[in-house]
PDB file of C-alpha atoms in Angstrom:
ATOM      1  CA  MET A   1     -46.423  39.252  35.283  1.00 79.00           C
ATOM      2  CA  ARG A   2     -43.676  40.126  32.210  1.00 84.00           C
ATOM      3  CA  ILE A   3     -42.298  36.812  30.417  1.00 89.00           C
ATOM      4  CA  SER A   4     -39.532  37.262  27.589  1.00 91.00           C
ATOM      5  CA  LEU A   5     -40.745  36.574  23.736  1.00 91.00           C
ATOM      6  CA  ARG A   6     -38.940  33.302  24.019  1.00 95.00           C
ATOM      7  CA  ASP A   7     -40.801  32.154  26.636  1.00 94.00           C
ATOM      8  CA  TYR A   8     -44.285  33.436  25.295  1.00 90.00           C
ATOM      9  CA  PHE A   9     -43.350  31.565  21.809  1.00 91.00           C
ATOM     10  CA  HIS A  10     -42.562  28.459  23.800  1.00 94.00           C
ATOM     11  CA  ALA A  11     -45.890  28.511  25.809  1.00 91.00           C
ATOM     12  CA  LEU A  12     -47.464  28.778  22.246  1.00 89.00           C
ATOM     13  CA  ASN A  13     -45.773  25.545  21.136  1.00 92.00           C
ATOM     14  CA  VAL A  14     -46.851  24.053  24.930  1.00 93.00           C
ATOM     15  CA  LEU A  15     -50.250  25.076  24.747  1.00 90.00           C
ATOM     16  CA  ASN A  16     -50.705  24.383  21.019  1.00 91.00           C
ATOM     17  CA  LYS A  17     -52.285  27.833  20.593  1.00 85.00           C
ATOM     18  CA  GLU A  18     -52.505  30.085  17.740  1.00 84.00           C
ATOM     19  CA  VAL A  19     -52.862  33.829  18.619  1.00 83.00           C
ATOM     20  CA  ASP A  20     -53.071  37.097  17.179  1.00 82.00           C
ATOM     21  CA  VAL A  21     -49.700  39.199  18.032  1.00 83.00           C
ATOM     22  CA  TYR A  22     -50.386  42.863  18.378  1.00 80.00           C
ATOM     23  CA  VAL A  23     -46.649  44.717  18.512  1.00 80.00           C
ATOM     24  CA  ASP A  24     -46.278  48.108  20.640  1.00 76.00           C
ATOM     25  CA  GLY A  25     -45.325  50.976  18.268  1.00 71.00           C
ATOM     26  CA  THR A  26     -45.970  49.400  15.030  1.00 74.00           C
ATOM     27  CA  MET A  27     -50.017  49.678  14.947  1.00 68.00           C
ATOM     28  CA  ASP A  28     -49.879  46.335  13.445  1.00 73.00           C
ATOM     29  CA  CYS A  29     -51.111  42.507  14.192  1.00 74.00           C
ATOM     30  CA  CYS A  30     -50.171  39.448  12.581  1.00 76.00           C
ATOM     31  CA  ALA A  31     -51.022  36.116  12.983  1.00 76.00           C
ATOM     32  CA  VAL A  32     -48.523  33.451  14.807  1.00 77.00           C
ATOM     33  CA  VAL A  33     -48.676  30.316  13.107  1.00 72.00           C
ATOM     34  CA  PRO A  34     -50.027  27.436  14.788  1.00 73.00           C
ATOM     35  CA  PRO A  35     -47.228  25.304  16.509  1.00 82.00           C
ATOM     36  CA  PRO A  36     -45.029  23.788  16.414  1.00 89.00           C
ATOM     37  CA  ILE A  37     -42.802  27.092  16.149  1.00 92.00           C
ATOM     38  CA  ARG A  38     -39.127  26.246  15.494  1.00 94.00           C
ATOM     39  CA  LEU A  39     -35.692  28.213  14.953  1.00 96.00           C
ATOM     40  CA  THR A  40     -32.968  27.070  12.903  1.00 97.00           C
ATOM     41  CA  PRO A  41     -29.516  27.972  14.245  1.00 97.00           C
ATOM     42  CA  GLU A  42     -29.561  30.737  11.302  1.00 97.00           C
ATOM     43  CA  GLY A  43     -32.650  32.029  12.752  1.00 97.00           C
ATOM     44  CA  GLU A  44     -31.690  31.988  16.224  1.00 97.00           C
ATOM     45  CA  LYS A  45     -28.763  34.216  14.694  1.00 97.00           C
ATOM     46  CA  ARG A  46     -31.105  36.164  13.301  1.00 96.00           C
ATOM     47  CA  PHE A  47     -33.830  36.663  15.726  1.00 96.00           C
ATOM     48  CA  GLY A  48     -32.569  35.229  18.835  1.00 95.00           C
ATOM     49  CA  TYR A  49     -31.883  38.442  20.312  1.00 94.00           C
ATOM     50  CA  ILE A  50     -35.452  39.869  19.791  1.00 92.00           C
ATOM     51  CA  LEU A  51     -36.704  36.988  21.726  1.00 95.00           C
ATOM     52  CA  ASP A  52     -34.238  37.516  24.949  1.00 94.00           C
ATOM     53  CA  HIS A  53     -33.981  41.246  24.999  1.00 91.00           C
ATOM     54  CA  PRO A  54     -34.802  42.898  28.062  1.00 87.00           C
ATOM     55  CA  ALA A  55     -37.124  45.813  26.612  1.00 84.00           C
ATOM     56  CA  LEU A  56     -39.418  43.426  24.721  1.00 85.00           C
ATOM     57  CA  TYR A  57     -41.662  41.400  26.921  1.00 84.00           C
ATOM     58  CA  VAL A  58     -45.275  40.115  27.154  1.00 85.00           C
ATOM     59  CA  ASP A  59     -47.237  40.898  29.689  1.00 79.00           C
ATOM     60  CA  ILE A  60     -49.706  38.039  30.631  1.00 74.00           C
ATOM     61  CA  GLU A  61     -52.404  39.648  31.631  1.00 72.00           C
ATOM     62  CA  GLU A  62     -52.348  41.053  28.025  1.00 64.00           C
ATOM     63  CA  TRP A  63     -51.790  37.696  25.970  1.00 59.00           C
ATOM     64  CA  GLY A  64     -51.006  38.546  22.365  1.00 61.00           C
ATOM     65  CA  HIS A  65     -49.365  42.049  23.033  1.00 66.00           C
ATOM     66  CA  ILE A  66     -45.955  42.438  22.720  1.00 68.00           C
ATOM     67  CA  ILE A  67     -44.851  45.754  24.581  1.00 70.00           C
ATOM     68  CA  MET A  68     -41.648  47.756  24.278  1.00 65.00           C
ATOM     69  CA  SER A  69     -40.130  49.011  27.474  1.00 62.00           C
ATOM     70  CA  ASP A  70     -40.269  53.216  27.742  1.00 59.00           C
ATOM     71  CA  ASN A  71     -36.623  53.215  26.583  1.00 61.00           C
ATOM     72  CA  ASP A  72     -36.579  55.401  22.988  1.00 60.00           C
ATOM     73  CA  GLU A  73     -33.339  53.877  22.347  1.00 59.00           C
ATOM     74  CA  CYS A  74     -35.176  50.271  22.086  1.00 66.00           C
ATOM     75  CA  TYR A  75     -37.872  51.864  19.296  1.00 69.00           C
ATOM     76  CA  ASP A  76     -36.333  50.211  16.378  1.00 80.00           C
ATOM     77  CA  LEU A  77     -36.232  46.460  18.569  1.00 84.00           C
ATOM     78  CA  SER A  78     -40.603  46.607  18.002  1.00 82.00           C
ATOM     79  CA  TRP A  79     -40.082  46.807  14.267  1.00 84.00           C
ATOM     80  CA  GLU A  80     -37.892  43.844  14.721  1.00 89.00           C
ATOM     81  CA  ALA A  81     -40.201  41.825  16.527  1.00 88.00           C
ATOM     82  CA  LEU A  82     -42.846  42.714  14.292  1.00 87.00           C
ATOM     83  CA  ARG A  83     -40.664  41.302  11.539  1.00 91.00           C
ATOM     84  CA  PHE A  84     -39.851  38.208  13.356  1.00 93.00           C
ATOM     85  CA  ILE A  85     -43.719  37.574  13.970  1.00 90.00           C
ATOM     86  CA  ASN A  86     -44.378  38.110   9.688  1.00 90.00           C
ATOM     87  CA  SER A  87     -41.714  35.909   9.157  1.00 93.00           C
ATOM     88  CA  LEU A  88     -42.699  33.491  11.037  1.00 90.00           C
ATOM     89  CA  ALA A  89     -46.035  33.721   9.523  1.00 88.00           C
ATOM     90  CA  GLY A  90     -44.646  33.200   6.274  1.00 88.00           C
ATOM     91  CA  HIS A  91     -44.661  36.778   5.115  1.00 90.00           C
ATOM     92  CA  CYS A  92     -40.757  36.718   3.732  1.00 90.00           C
ATOM     93  CA  ASN A  93     -38.970  35.149   0.809  1.00 93.00           C
ATOM     94  CA  SER A  94     -39.557  31.315   1.006  1.00 93.00           C
ATOM     95  CA  ILE A  95     -35.753  30.988   0.906  1.00 93.00           C
ATOM     96  CA  PHE A  96     -35.335  32.726   4.477  1.00 95.00           C
ATOM     97  CA  PHE A  97     -38.348  30.843   5.713  1.00 94.00           C
ATOM     98  CA  GLU A  98     -36.456  27.500   5.250  1.00 94.00           C
ATOM     99  CA  ARG A  99     -33.352  29.211   6.528  1.00 95.00           C
ATOM    100  CA  TRP A 100     -34.719  30.820   9.613  1.00 96.00           C
ATOM    101  CA  PHE A 101     -37.555  28.305  10.649  1.00 95.00           C
ATOM    102  CA  GLU A 102     -37.351  24.863   8.964  1.00 93.00           C
ATOM    103  CA  GLY A 103     -35.138  21.909   8.331  1.00 86.00           C
ATOM    104  CA  LYS A 104     -33.507  18.768  10.111  1.00 90.00           C
ATOM    105  CA  ASP A 105     -31.682  21.437  12.647  1.00 95.00           C
ATOM    106  CA  ALA A 106     -34.825  23.433  13.619  1.00 96.00           C
ATOM    107  CA  LYS A 107     -35.883  23.518  17.112  1.00 95.00           C
ATOM    108  CA  LEU A 108     -38.661  24.139  18.847  1.00 93.00           C
ATOM    109  CA  ILE A 109     -38.595  27.356  20.808  1.00 93.00           C
TER     110      ILE A 109
END
């Protein structure tokens, strides 16, 4: 069964689970920070399309593995998914981290 990235990160919030996430096509992995996982409106603008894009999904059989559909036009999406995960883990400028994931207007994914 396939679920969107948004549903996947929402499930991590509900389950209060920290996982290592692998992204197809990048040969890279990053730990997703412990919940709560939140996005500000600016973070939603920056990463919302990745969370909802139908070409990216998580197969619940391979929990922790983001899969890109076999559409060559969507190759860059996997790198954007990795950028989201790395940023979420704090591997970005602290100003961007605050803008995208923290603040009074941040909402749970």
